[in-house]
Amino acid sequence: AKEQGRSRYHLFSNEMHRRIVERHRIADELRVALQNEDFVLHYQPQVDIVSEKIVGAEALVRWKHPQKGLIMPGNFIEIAEETGQIQQLGEWIFKTACKQLKIWLNQGLDDFKLAINLSAHRLEHSDFLSKVEKILLLNNINPQQIELELTESGMLRDTEKALELLNHLKLRGFALAMDDFGTGYSSLSYLKRYPFDQVKIDKSFIKGINQNNDDTVLVKTILSMAQHLKLTVVAEGVETYEQLAYLRELGCDRAQGFYFSRPVPPDEFAESLFASQFN
Ligand code: C2E
Ligand code: CA
Ligand code: CA
Ligand code: CA
């Protein structure tokens, strides 16, 4: 038993070692990527569930790795948060999203909101608000066209500070969305504490609606609660017509998911966007 324990320990520590080395490698490569701006934003439509028109989009970052091709955010965002590189990356994301939004607005788009994911680590940085203001000014963007998506897991430990910042952003005109709603431990107290306008039901709940009774009950409960609190509800991860039809029946406001479109590069997004606007 003792020997077994020891070999397990070795396995564990080798695995840990491998992961630490891998993280260091990614962090090093990220430093270069940030210098070269080797990133792109893809856009996924958010659709009004009744009219089925595109009313917004979520910007999702991808790393354009010179050797490995496109790397998905699940493989580097957390590392960027741990190393602090999220400050620079987040600024690039916000700047690039605002530039893109301006292009689409100049092409005649209106009634459109661009959703940008905001890592709570960025709120911790004292420069955050001044950087945001600089980018808005440079691109002549009204914050009312931007929605900031925040997850509970990334939220600040300093809740007073977070509240102050979120109230400020809200007063400034940004819409605030609580992302991955229902997956955290304290989704409800976050909704109560912070000035959110919108909740995004996590895709794990959408998967089973209409088949799995637990998911259906949860989604119904979230929807009725949101209606009472006058929050807009976006269902994410909508993949099938059945899910869409059922969410519509339940009174969900918006849907986002592969059923409509995967996240796509800006040019491809613009094609469906302008087709949806003027048809
Ligand atoms: P998220 O904010 O919850 O983004 C939604 C994720 O679900 C995206 O994955 C999207 O491609 C995926 N998705 C959309 N529709 C469907 C569907 O119908 N079915 C399924 N199975 N998946 C769907 P992605 O782009 O890989 O992003 C993963 C996560 O990385 C995001 O989750 C977000 O937490 C983070 N992330 C992405 N872009 C950014 C960013 O610009 N800034 C920050 N801070 N985080 C980001
Ligand atoms: Ca999101
Ligand atoms: Ca989400
Ligand atoms: Ca997520």
Tab-separated table of C-alpha atoms and ligand atoms in Angstrom:
chain	number	residue	atom	x	y	z
A	1	ALA	CA	0.000	0.000	0.000
A	2	LYS	CA	2.869	2.261	0.839
A	3	GLU	CA	4.471	1.702	-2.563
A	4	GLN	CA	1.208	2.306	-4.311
A	5	GLY	CA	0.817	5.552	-2.427
A	6	ARG	CA	4.264	6.635	-3.444
A	7	SER	CA	3.730	5.917	-7.138
A	8	ARG	CA	0.450	7.760	-7.047
A	9	TYR	CA	2.234	10.676	-5.517
A	10	HIS	CA	4.732	10.590	-8.339
A	11	LEU	CA	2.062	10.472	-10.974
A	12	PHE	CA	0.356	13.410	-9.360
A	13	SER	CA	3.491	15.475	-9.076
A	14	ASN	CA	4.550	14.704	-12.650
A	15	GLU	CA	1.167	15.830	-13.860
A	16	MET	CA	1.393	18.977	-11.751
A	17	HIS	CA	4.869	19.631	-13.055
A	18	ARG	CA	3.764	19.178	-16.638
A	19	ARG	CA	0.913	21.626	-16.126
A	20	ILE	CA	3.095	24.252	-14.505
A	21	VAL	CA	5.591	24.048	-17.377
A	22	GLU	CA	2.748	24.266	-19.892
A	23	ARG	CA	1.310	27.340	-18.170
A	24	HIS	CA	4.683	29.057	-18.185
A	25	ARG	CA	5.073	28.301	-21.859
A	26	ILE	CA	1.645	29.720	-22.659
A	27	ALA	CA	2.326	32.829	-20.570
A	28	ASP	CA	5.614	33.383	-22.441
A	29	GLU	CA	3.943	32.952	-25.800
A	30	LEU	CA	1.138	35.267	-24.730
A	31	ARG	CA	3.655	38.004	-24.032
A	32	VAL	CA	4.830	37.805	-27.647
A	33	ALA	CA	1.279	37.551	-28.940
A	34	LEU	CA	0.302	40.700	-27.049
A	35	GLN	CA	3.215	42.569	-28.594
A	36	ASN	CA	2.219	41.420	-32.076
A	37	GLU	CA	-1.530	41.696	-31.438
A	38	ASP	CA	-1.990	38.106	-32.611
A	39	PHE	CA	-5.672	37.996	-31.642
A	40	VAL	CA	-9.002	38.286	-33.393
A	41	LEU	CA	-12.525	38.815	-32.210
A	42	HIS	CA	-15.283	36.630	-33.538
A	43	TYR	CA	-18.898	37.684	-33.259
A	44	GLN	CA	-21.943	35.615	-32.408
A	45	PRO	CA	-25.414	37.064	-32.973
A	46	GLN	CA	-27.954	37.561	-30.227
A	47	VAL	CA	-31.401	37.185	-31.690
A	48	ASP	CA	-34.740	38.573	-30.551
A	49	ILE	CA	-36.708	35.432	-29.865
A	50	VAL	CA	-39.999	36.737	-31.302
A	51	SER	CA	-38.879	38.652	-34.405
A	52	GLU	CA	-35.782	36.454	-34.937
A	53	LYS	CA	-33.845	39.598	-35.860
A	54	ILE	CA	-30.272	40.153	-34.786
A	55	VAL	CA	-30.334	42.683	-31.953
A	56	GLY	CA	-26.779	42.325	-30.811
A	57	ALA	CA	-23.649	40.250	-30.797
A	58	GLU	CA	-21.141	38.903	-28.352
A	59	ALA	CA	-17.467	39.493	-29.099
A	60	LEU	CA	-15.361	36.399	-28.370
A	61	VAL	CA	-11.585	36.460	-28.484
A	62	ARG	CA	-9.371	33.944	-30.308
A	63	TRP	CA	-5.590	33.748	-30.341
A	64	LYS	CA	-4.124	33.642	-33.865
A	65	HIS	CA	-1.105	31.519	-33.093
A	66	PRO	CA	1.519	31.629	-35.891
A	67	GLN	CA	2.130	27.850	-35.678
A	68	LYS	CA	-0.930	26.392	-33.997
A	69	GLY	CA	-3.675	28.345	-35.708
A	70	LEU	CA	-6.684	29.614	-33.806
A	71	ILE	CA	-6.599	28.936	-30.069
A	72	MET	CA	-9.850	29.154	-28.134
A	73	PRO	CA	-10.159	31.400	-25.058
A	74	GLY	CA	-10.683	28.457	-22.709
A	75	ASN	CA	-6.986	27.686	-23.216
A	76	PHE	CA	-5.541	31.075	-22.302
A	77	ILE	CA	-7.935	33.521	-20.575
A	78	GLU	CA	-7.434	32.009	-17.143
A	79	ILE	CA	-3.666	32.062	-17.543
A	80	ALA	CA	-3.818	35.683	-18.691
A	81	GLU	CA	-5.833	36.445	-15.556
A	82	GLU	CA	-3.295	34.728	-13.312
A	83	THR	CA	-0.328	36.506	-14.872
A	84	GLY	CA	-1.979	39.918	-15.096
A	85	GLN	CA	-1.737	39.850	-18.900
A	86	ILE	CA	-5.518	40.154	-18.949
A	87	GLN	CA	-5.087	43.914	-18.439
A	88	GLN	CA	-3.357	44.350	-21.772
A	89	LEU	CA	-5.455	41.690	-23.508
A	90	GLY	CA	-8.696	43.122	-22.129
A	91	GLU	CA	-7.745	46.566	-23.324
A	92	TRP	CA	-7.022	45.194	-26.804
A	93	ILE	CA	-10.386	43.394	-26.798
A	94	PHE	CA	-12.297	46.485	-25.733
A	95	LYS	CA	-10.500	48.694	-28.254
A	96	THR	CA	-10.995	46.239	-31.119
A	97	ALA	CA	-14.661	45.675	-30.298
A	98	CYS	CA	-15.319	49.430	-30.167
A	99	LYS	CA	-13.590	49.999	-33.502
A	100	GLN	CA	-15.658	47.261	-35.081
A	101	LEU	CA	-18.864	48.579	-33.571
A	102	LYS	CA	-18.093	52.027	-34.973
A	103	ILE	CA	-17.641	50.569	-38.462
A	104	TRP	CA	-21.040	48.851	-38.299
A	105	LEU	CA	-22.740	51.946	-36.879
A	106	ASN	CA	-21.269	54.031	-39.704
A	107	GLN	CA	-22.718	51.532	-42.173
A	108	GLY	CA	-26.177	52.356	-40.930
A	109	LEU	CA	-26.729	49.890	-38.154
A	110	ASP	CA	-28.885	50.925	-35.211
A	111	ASP	CA	-30.667	49.342	-32.277
A	112	PHE	CA	-27.710	47.086	-31.854
A	113	LYS	CA	-25.761	46.187	-28.743
A	114	LEU	CA	-22.313	44.724	-28.665
A	115	ALA	CA	-21.643	42.467	-25.690
A	116	ILE	CA	-18.062	42.374	-24.430
A	117	ASN	CA	-16.828	39.944	-21.794
A	118	LEU	CA	-15.224	41.718	-18.893
A	119	SER	CA	-12.907	39.848	-16.608
A	120	ALA	CA	-13.365	41.109	-13.054
A	121	HIS	CA	-9.576	41.193	-12.788
A	122	ARG	CA	-9.742	44.290	-14.935
A	123	LEU	CA	-11.954	46.082	-12.441
A	124	GLU	CA	-9.173	45.670	-9.909
A	125	HIS	CA	-6.855	47.810	-11.982
A	126	SER	CA	-6.852	51.486	-11.057
A	127	ASP	CA	-6.419	52.495	-14.724
A	128	PHE	CA	-9.499	50.605	-15.868
A	129	LEU	CA	-12.022	53.459	-16.066
A	130	SER	CA	-9.659	55.955	-17.667
A	131	LYS	CA	-8.650	53.386	-20.296
A	132	VAL	CA	-12.311	52.683	-21.071
A	133	GLU	CA	-13.091	56.395	-21.388
A	134	LYS	CA	-10.127	56.931	-23.679
A	135	ILE	CA	-11.266	54.177	-26.044
A	136	LEU	CA	-14.881	55.400	-26.063
A	137	LEU	CA	-13.752	58.921	-26.890
A	138	LEU	CA	-11.303	57.820	-29.576
A	139	ASN	CA	-14.006	55.839	-31.379
A	140	ASN	CA	-16.883	58.157	-30.561
A	141	ILE	CA	-18.907	55.332	-28.992
A	142	ASN	CA	-21.912	55.803	-26.751
A	143	PRO	CA	-21.747	53.275	-23.875
A	144	GLN	CA	-25.463	52.602	-24.381
A	145	GLN	CA	-24.466	50.441	-27.323
A	146	ILE	CA	-22.283	48.243	-25.181
A	147	GLU	CA	-23.163	45.493	-22.800
A	148	LEU	CA	-20.549	44.246	-20.366
A	149	GLU	CA	-20.789	40.564	-19.462
A	150	LEU	CA	-19.505	39.565	-16.056
A	151	THR	CA	-19.341	36.136	-14.501
A	152	GLU	CA	-19.829	35.427	-10.861
A	153	SER	CA	-16.718	33.266	-10.630
A	154	GLY	CA	-14.495	36.117	-11.686
A	155	MET	CA	-16.075	38.674	-9.372
A	156	LEU	CA	-14.039	40.791	-7.039
A	157	ARG	CA	-13.414	39.723	-3.502
A	158	ASP	CA	-13.868	43.366	-2.528
A	159	THR	CA	-17.607	43.590	-3.021
A	160	GLU	CA	-17.830	47.265	-2.023
A	161	LYS	CA	-15.300	48.201	-4.663
A	162	ALA	CA	-17.080	46.050	-7.253
A	163	LEU	CA	-20.419	47.631	-6.423
A	164	GLU	CA	-18.983	51.112	-6.742
A	165	LEU	CA	-17.445	50.331	-10.136
A	166	LEU	CA	-20.505	48.574	-11.521
A	167	ASN	CA	-22.757	51.424	-10.387
A	168	HIS	CA	-20.425	53.828	-12.106
A	169	LEU	CA	-20.459	51.836	-15.362
A	170	LYS	CA	-24.231	51.599	-15.212
A	171	LEU	CA	-24.628	55.359	-14.663
A	172	ARG	CA	-22.246	55.911	-17.532
A	173	GLY	CA	-24.745	54.079	-19.742
A	174	PHE	CA	-23.327	50.576	-20.136
A	175	ALA	CA	-25.732	47.673	-19.859
A	176	LEU	CA	-24.563	44.993	-17.458
A	177	ALA	CA	-25.195	41.301	-18.017
A	178	MET	CA	-24.614	38.490	-15.582
A	179	ASP	CA	-22.999	35.701	-17.583
A	180	ASP	CA	-23.257	31.943	-16.963
A	181	PHE	CA	-26.231	32.555	-14.727
A	182	GLY	CA	-27.038	29.658	-12.431
A	183	THR	CA	-23.630	28.010	-12.434
A	184	GLY	CA	-22.168	29.802	-9.421
A	185	TYR	CA	-22.940	29.416	-5.747
A	186	SER	CA	-24.355	32.858	-5.211
A	187	SER	CA	-26.049	33.851	-8.454
A	188	LEU	CA	-29.067	35.162	-6.581
A	189	SER	CA	-27.201	37.337	-4.113
A	190	TYR	CA	-25.150	38.762	-6.986
A	191	LEU	CA	-28.324	39.714	-8.791
A	192	LYS	CA	-29.539	41.418	-5.670
A	193	ARG	CA	-26.298	43.209	-4.916
A	194	TYR	CA	-25.235	44.450	-8.339
A	195	PRO	CA	-27.133	46.592	-10.863
A	196	PHE	CA	-27.525	44.034	-13.666
A	197	ASP	CA	-29.863	44.641	-16.614
A	198	GLN	CA	-29.672	41.185	-18.053
A	199	VAL	CA	-28.982	37.560	-17.204
A	200	LYS	CA	-27.562	34.997	-19.568
A	201	ILE	CA	-28.803	31.536	-18.730
A	202	ASP	CA	-25.843	29.215	-18.902
A	203	LYS	CA	-25.824	26.782	-21.797
A	204	SER	CA	-25.656	23.786	-19.461
A	205	PHE	CA	-29.321	24.451	-18.541
A	206	ILE	CA	-30.464	24.961	-22.119
A	207	LYS	CA	-29.102	21.590	-23.187
A	208	GLY	CA	-31.747	19.595	-21.386
A	209	ILE	CA	-34.833	21.760	-21.623
A	210	ASN	CA	-37.881	19.991	-22.880
A	211	GLN	CA	-36.220	16.613	-22.197
A	212	ASN	CA	-34.764	16.863	-18.759
A	213	ASN	CA	-37.314	17.985	-16.227
A	214	ASP	CA	-34.800	19.519	-13.806
A	215	ASP	CA	-33.373	21.835	-16.459
A	216	THR	CA	-36.877	22.832	-17.537
A	217	VAL	CA	-37.872	23.731	-13.986
A	218	LEU	CA	-34.688	25.732	-13.485
A	219	VAL	CA	-35.076	27.671	-16.726
A	220	LYS	CA	-38.735	28.428	-15.943
A	221	THR	CA	-37.758	29.621	-12.483
A	222	ILE	CA	-34.983	31.859	-13.791
A	223	LEU	CA	-37.388	33.339	-16.357
A	224	SER	CA	-40.140	34.127	-13.879
A	225	MET	CA	-37.665	35.598	-11.411
A	226	ALA	CA	-36.100	37.743	-14.143
A	227	GLN	CA	-39.509	38.999	-15.224
A	228	HIS	CA	-40.250	40.122	-11.661
A	229	LEU	CA	-36.895	41.857	-11.441
A	230	LYS	CA	-37.415	43.375	-14.928
A	231	LEU	CA	-34.277	41.823	-16.306
A	232	THR	CA	-33.792	40.818	-19.907
A	233	VAL	CA	-33.018	37.137	-20.353
A	234	VAL	CA	-30.704	35.697	-22.966
A	235	ALA	CA	-30.516	31.945	-23.390
A	236	GLU	CA	-27.064	30.869	-24.488
A	237	GLY	CA	-26.126	27.630	-26.190
A	238	VAL	CA	-29.341	27.333	-28.208
A	239	GLU	CA	-28.561	24.616	-30.719
A	240	THR	CA	-31.885	23.275	-31.944
A	241	TYR	CA	-35.191	24.543	-33.238
A	242	GLU	CA	-36.953	22.661	-30.430
A	243	GLN	CA	-34.992	24.524	-27.780
A	244	LEU	CA	-35.722	27.833	-29.480
A	245	ALA	CA	-39.446	27.154	-29.807
A	246	TYR	CA	-39.710	26.077	-26.197
A	247	LEU	CA	-37.792	29.120	-24.922
A	248	ARG	CA	-40.096	31.328	-26.969
A	249	GLU	CA	-43.108	29.662	-25.405
A	250	LEU	CA	-41.631	30.307	-21.960
A	251	GLY	CA	-41.190	34.016	-22.731
A	252	CYS	CA	-37.422	34.207	-22.947
A	253	ASP	CA	-36.303	37.475	-24.604
A	254	ARG	CA	-33.255	36.557	-26.643
A	255	ALA	CA	-31.333	33.575	-27.849
A	256	GLN	CA	-27.742	32.980	-28.796
A	257	GLY	CA	-26.250	29.744	-30.050
A	258	PHE	CA	-25.125	27.496	-32.866
A	259	TYR	CA	-28.734	27.187	-34.079
A	260	PHE	CA	-28.360	30.724	-35.457
A	261	SER	CA	-24.633	30.948	-35.922
A	262	ARG	CA	-21.297	30.004	-34.481
A	263	PRO	CA	-19.055	32.911	-33.544
A	264	VAL	CA	-17.647	34.117	-36.897
A	265	PRO	CA	-15.092	36.672	-38.143
A	266	PRO	CA	-16.374	40.245	-38.509
A	267	ASP	CA	-16.831	40.187	-42.297
A	268	GLU	CA	-18.893	37.035	-42.176
A	269	PHE	CA	-20.913	38.425	-39.282
A	270	ALA	CA	-21.586	41.654	-41.165
A	271	GLU	CA	-23.143	39.734	-44.049
A	272	SER	CA	-25.811	38.102	-41.900
A	273	LEU	CA	-26.152	41.247	-39.832
A	274	PHE	CA	-27.037	43.509	-42.706
A	275	ALA	CA	-29.218	40.860	-44.312
A	276	SER	CA	-31.188	40.640	-41.059
A	277	GLN	CA	-31.473	44.443	-40.697
A	278	PHE	CA	-32.783	45.318	-44.094
A	279	ASN	CA	-34.947	42.332	-45.018
B	1	C2E	P1	-18.927	32.636	-22.515
B	1	C2E	O1	-18.779	34.094	-22.248
B	1	C2E	O2	-19.968	31.914	-21.764
B	1	C2E	O3	-19.132	32.526	-24.091
B	1	C2E	C1	-19.987	31.616	-24.703
B	1	C2E	C2	-19.231	30.412	-25.203
B	1	C2E	O4	-20.174	29.442	-25.643
B	1	C2E	C3	-18.329	30.705	-26.388
B	1	C2E	O5	-17.185	29.867	-26.294
B	1	C2E	C4	-19.222	30.279	-27.559
B	1	C2E	O6	-18.497	29.933	-28.726
B	1	C2E	C5	-19.907	29.087	-26.970
B	1	C2E	N1	-21.199	28.813	-27.627
B	1	C2E	C6	-22.012	29.685	-28.244
B	1	C2E	N2	-23.132	29.090	-28.708
B	1	C2E	C7	-23.010	27.775	-28.388
B	1	C2E	C8	-23.841	26.634	-28.621
B	1	C2E	O7	-24.926	26.703	-29.195
B	1	C2E	N3	-23.408	25.447	-28.128
B	1	C2E	C9	-22.222	25.331	-27.469
B	1	C2E	N4	-21.863	24.118	-27.031
B	1	C2E	N5	-21.406	26.389	-27.236
B	1	C2E	C10	-21.803	27.607	-27.696
B	1	C2E	P2	-15.716	30.424	-26.492
B	1	C2E	O8	-15.691	31.472	-27.567
B	1	C2E	O9	-14.809	29.276	-26.595
B	1	C2E	O10	-15.443	31.186	-25.129
B	1	C2E	C11	-15.331	30.481	-23.928
B	1	C2E	C12	-15.246	31.421	-22.756
B	1	C2E	O11	-14.023	32.186	-22.796
B	1	C2E	C13	-16.346	32.458	-22.726
B	1	C2E	O12	-17.522	31.885	-22.231
B	1	C2E	C14	-15.738	33.495	-21.811
B	1	C2E	O13	-15.859	33.125	-20.463
B	1	C2E	C15	-14.276	33.453	-22.208
B	1	C2E	N6	-14.033	34.528	-23.190
B	1	C2E	C16	-14.226	34.527	-24.525
B	1	C2E	N7	-13.922	35.711	-25.069
B	1	C2E	C17	-13.534	36.492	-24.035
B	1	C2E	C18	-13.103	37.862	-23.942
B	1	C2E	O14	-13.038	38.620	-24.924
B	1	C2E	N8	-12.783	38.321	-22.677
B	1	C2E	C19	-12.852	37.535	-21.585
B	1	C2E	N9	-12.544	38.074	-20.385
B	1	C2E	N10	-13.291	36.269	-21.634
B	1	C2E	C20	-13.614	35.750	-22.851
B	2	CA	CA	-20.062	35.772	-22.268
B	3	CA	CA	-21.878	32.491	-20.852
B	4	CA	CA	-18.986	30.191	-19.900
